[in-house]
CSV table of C-alpha atoms in Angstrom, one decimal:
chain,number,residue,atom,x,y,z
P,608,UNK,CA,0.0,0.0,0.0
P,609,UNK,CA,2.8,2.1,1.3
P,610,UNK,CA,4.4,1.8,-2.5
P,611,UNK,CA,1.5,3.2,-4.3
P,612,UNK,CA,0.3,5.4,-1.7
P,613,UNK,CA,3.7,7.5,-1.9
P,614,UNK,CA,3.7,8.3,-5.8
P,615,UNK,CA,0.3,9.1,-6.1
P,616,UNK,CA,0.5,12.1,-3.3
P,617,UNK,CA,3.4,13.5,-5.4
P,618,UNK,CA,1.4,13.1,-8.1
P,619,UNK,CA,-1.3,14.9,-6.5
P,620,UNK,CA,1.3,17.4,-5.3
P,621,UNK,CA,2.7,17.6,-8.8
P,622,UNK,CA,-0.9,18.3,-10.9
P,623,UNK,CA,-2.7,20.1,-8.4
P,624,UNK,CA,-1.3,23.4,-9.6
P,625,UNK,CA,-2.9,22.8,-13.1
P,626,UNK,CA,-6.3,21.9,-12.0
P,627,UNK,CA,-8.5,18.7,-11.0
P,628,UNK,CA,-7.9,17.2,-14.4
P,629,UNK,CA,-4.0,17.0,-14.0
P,630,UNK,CA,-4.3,16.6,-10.3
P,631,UNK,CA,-6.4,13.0,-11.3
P,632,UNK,CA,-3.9,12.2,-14.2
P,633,UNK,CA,-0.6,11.9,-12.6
P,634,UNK,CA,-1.9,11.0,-9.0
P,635,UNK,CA,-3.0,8.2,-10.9
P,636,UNK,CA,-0.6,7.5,-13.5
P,637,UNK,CA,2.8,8.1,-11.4
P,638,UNK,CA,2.3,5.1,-9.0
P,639,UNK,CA,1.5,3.0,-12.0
P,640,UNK,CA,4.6,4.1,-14.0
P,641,UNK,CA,7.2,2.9,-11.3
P,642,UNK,CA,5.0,-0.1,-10.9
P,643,UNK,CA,5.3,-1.1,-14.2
P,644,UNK,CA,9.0,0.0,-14.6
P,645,UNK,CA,9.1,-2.6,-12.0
P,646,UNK,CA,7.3,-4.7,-13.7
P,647,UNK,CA,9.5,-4.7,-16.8
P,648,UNK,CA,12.9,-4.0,-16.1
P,649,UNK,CA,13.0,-6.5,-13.1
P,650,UNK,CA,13.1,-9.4,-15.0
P,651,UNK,CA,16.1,-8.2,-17.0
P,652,UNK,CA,17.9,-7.5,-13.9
P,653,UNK,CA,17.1,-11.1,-12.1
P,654,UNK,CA,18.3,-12.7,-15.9
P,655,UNK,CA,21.6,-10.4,-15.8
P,656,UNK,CA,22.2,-11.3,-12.3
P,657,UNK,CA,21.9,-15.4,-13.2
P,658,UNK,CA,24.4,-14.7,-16.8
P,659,UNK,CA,27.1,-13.4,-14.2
P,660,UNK,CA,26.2,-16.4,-11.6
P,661,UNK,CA,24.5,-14.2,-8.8
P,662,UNK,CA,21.0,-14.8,-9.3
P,663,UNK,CA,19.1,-14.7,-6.3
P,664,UNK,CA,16.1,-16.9,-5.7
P,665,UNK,CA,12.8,-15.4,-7.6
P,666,UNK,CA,11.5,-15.0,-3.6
P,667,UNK,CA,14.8,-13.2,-2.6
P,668,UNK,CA,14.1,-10.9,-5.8
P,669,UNK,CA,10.6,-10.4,-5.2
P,670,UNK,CA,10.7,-9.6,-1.1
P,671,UNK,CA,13.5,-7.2,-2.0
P,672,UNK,CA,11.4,-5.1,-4.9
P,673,UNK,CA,8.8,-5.2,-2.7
P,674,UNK,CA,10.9,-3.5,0.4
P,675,UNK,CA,12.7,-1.3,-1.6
P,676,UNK,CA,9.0,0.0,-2.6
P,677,UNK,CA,7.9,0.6,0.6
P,678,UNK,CA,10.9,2.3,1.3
P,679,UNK,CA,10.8,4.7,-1.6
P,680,UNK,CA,6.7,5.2,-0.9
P,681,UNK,CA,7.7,6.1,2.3
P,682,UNK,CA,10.2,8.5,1.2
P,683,UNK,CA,8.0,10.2,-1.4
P,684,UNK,CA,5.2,10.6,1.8
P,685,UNK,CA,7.6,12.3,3.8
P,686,UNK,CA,8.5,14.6,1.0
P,687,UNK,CA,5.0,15.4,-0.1
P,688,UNK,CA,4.5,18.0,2.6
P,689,UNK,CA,7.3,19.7,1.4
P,690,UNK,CA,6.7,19.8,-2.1
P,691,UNK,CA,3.3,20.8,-1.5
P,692,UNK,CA,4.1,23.6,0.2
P,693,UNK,CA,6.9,24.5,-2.2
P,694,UNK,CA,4.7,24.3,-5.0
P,695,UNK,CA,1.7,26.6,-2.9
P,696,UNK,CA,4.5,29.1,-2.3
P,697,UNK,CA,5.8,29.0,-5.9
P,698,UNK,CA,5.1,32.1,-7.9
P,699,UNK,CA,5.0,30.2,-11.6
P,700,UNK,CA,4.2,26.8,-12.3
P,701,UNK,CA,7.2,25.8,-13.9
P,702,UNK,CA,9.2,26.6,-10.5
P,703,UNK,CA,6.7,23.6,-9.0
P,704,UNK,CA,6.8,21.8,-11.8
P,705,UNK,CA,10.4,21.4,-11.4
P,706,UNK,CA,10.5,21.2,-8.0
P,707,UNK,CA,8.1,18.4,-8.4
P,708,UNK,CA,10.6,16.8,-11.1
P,709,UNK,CA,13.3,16.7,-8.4
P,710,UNK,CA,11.0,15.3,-5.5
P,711,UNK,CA,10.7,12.5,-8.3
P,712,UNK,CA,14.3,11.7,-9.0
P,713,UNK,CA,14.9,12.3,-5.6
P,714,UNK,CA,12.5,9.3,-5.0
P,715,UNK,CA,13.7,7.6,-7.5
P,716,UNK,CA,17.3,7.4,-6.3
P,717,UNK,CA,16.0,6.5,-3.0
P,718,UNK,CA,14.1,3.5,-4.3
P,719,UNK,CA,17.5,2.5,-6.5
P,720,UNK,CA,19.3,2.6,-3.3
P,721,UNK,CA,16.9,1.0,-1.0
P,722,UNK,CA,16.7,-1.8,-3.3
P,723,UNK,CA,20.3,-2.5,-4.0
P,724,UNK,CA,21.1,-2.2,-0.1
P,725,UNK,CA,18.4,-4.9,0.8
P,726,UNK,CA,20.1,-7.0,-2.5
P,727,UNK,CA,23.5,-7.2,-1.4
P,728,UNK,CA,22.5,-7.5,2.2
P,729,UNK,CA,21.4,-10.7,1.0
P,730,UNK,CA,24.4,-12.0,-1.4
P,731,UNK,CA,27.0,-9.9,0.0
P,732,UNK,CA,29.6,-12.3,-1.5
P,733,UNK,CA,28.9,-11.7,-5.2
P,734,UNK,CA,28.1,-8.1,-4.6
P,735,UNK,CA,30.7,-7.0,-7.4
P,736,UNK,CA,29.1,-9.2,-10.2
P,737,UNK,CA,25.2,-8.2,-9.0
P,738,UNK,CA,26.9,-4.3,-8.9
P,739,UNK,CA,28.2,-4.3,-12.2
P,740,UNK,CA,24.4,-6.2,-13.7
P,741,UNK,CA,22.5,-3.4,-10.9
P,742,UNK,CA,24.5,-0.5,-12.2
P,743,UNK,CA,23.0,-1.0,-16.0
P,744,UNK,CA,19.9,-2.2,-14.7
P,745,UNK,CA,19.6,1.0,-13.1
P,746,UNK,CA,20.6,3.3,-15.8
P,747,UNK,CA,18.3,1.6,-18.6
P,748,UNK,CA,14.9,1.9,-15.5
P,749,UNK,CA,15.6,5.0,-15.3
P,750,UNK,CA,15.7,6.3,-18.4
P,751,UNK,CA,12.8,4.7,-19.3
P,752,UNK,CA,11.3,5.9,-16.1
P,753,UNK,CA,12.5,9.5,-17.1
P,754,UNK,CA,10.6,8.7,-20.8
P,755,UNK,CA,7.5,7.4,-19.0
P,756,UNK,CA,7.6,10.7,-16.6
P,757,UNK,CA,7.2,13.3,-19.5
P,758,UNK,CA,4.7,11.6,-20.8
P,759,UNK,CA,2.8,12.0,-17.7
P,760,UNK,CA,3.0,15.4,-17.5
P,761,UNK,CA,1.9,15.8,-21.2
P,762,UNK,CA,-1.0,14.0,-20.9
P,763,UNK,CA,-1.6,15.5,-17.4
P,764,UNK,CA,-1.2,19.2,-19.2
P,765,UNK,CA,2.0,20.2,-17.3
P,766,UNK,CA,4.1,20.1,-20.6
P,767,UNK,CA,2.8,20.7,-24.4
């Protein structure tokens, strides 16, 4: 709950400033893009970590994604106050827009970090191979997550 609960208030905290429409749009849509990031990139990573012989069990994989998005829903809830109040204070929309764009990344990271921490927690001994696999893994999510962003705020009416 915790790792859809966090993106959509920044959503909500990113389209509120461009009325209900936007508001609806990317509190819905941002949770479901790093869900489905997730969902796609995450099986690239568990196949790169068993070509270099460090493939954790589909559990281990799974209870760490899982942790690392509580983690980073947690994060995005304690920065939502924040940002909302940046954004209120804000005298142009693209100052909260990218203000908002940073409390993303910012999320982002932490999500990237939480989840690598938890995954060599558990396989600390072949933390160089899974670092090097993590590493690409983690450039290639987010850049699609980046892609998958700005088409959020087109459709939600932030960008044109």
């Amino acid at each position: 709950l915790m790792a859809l609960a966090g993106p959509a208030t920044i959503g909500a905290c990113l389209g509120w400033t461009s009325g209900a429409s936007a508001l609806l749009t990317t509190s819905l849509t941002l949770p479901l893009s790093f869900a489905a990031i997730g969902a796609l990139t995450l099986p690239g990573l568990y196949i790169g970590t068993a070509l270099v012989g460090a493939a954790p069990s589909l559990q281990d994989m799974a209870r760490v994604a899982v942790g690392a998005m509580r983690d980073q829903g947690v994060a995005f809830l304690g920065l939502a106050p924040a940002l909302l109040f940046m954004s209120a204070t804000s005298t142009d929309i693209h100052e909260s827009l990218a203000l908002g764009t940073v409390v993303v990344f910012l999320g982002a990271l932490i999500g990237v970090q939480a989840f690598y921490r938890r995954l060599r927690a558990n396989h600390a001994e072949d933390s160089a191979r899974v670092g090097a696999v993590f590493a690409l893994w983690t450039m290639v999510s987010l850049g699609l997550g980046w892609e998958i962003y700005l088409h959020i705020l087109r459709i939600g009416g932030q960008l044109t």
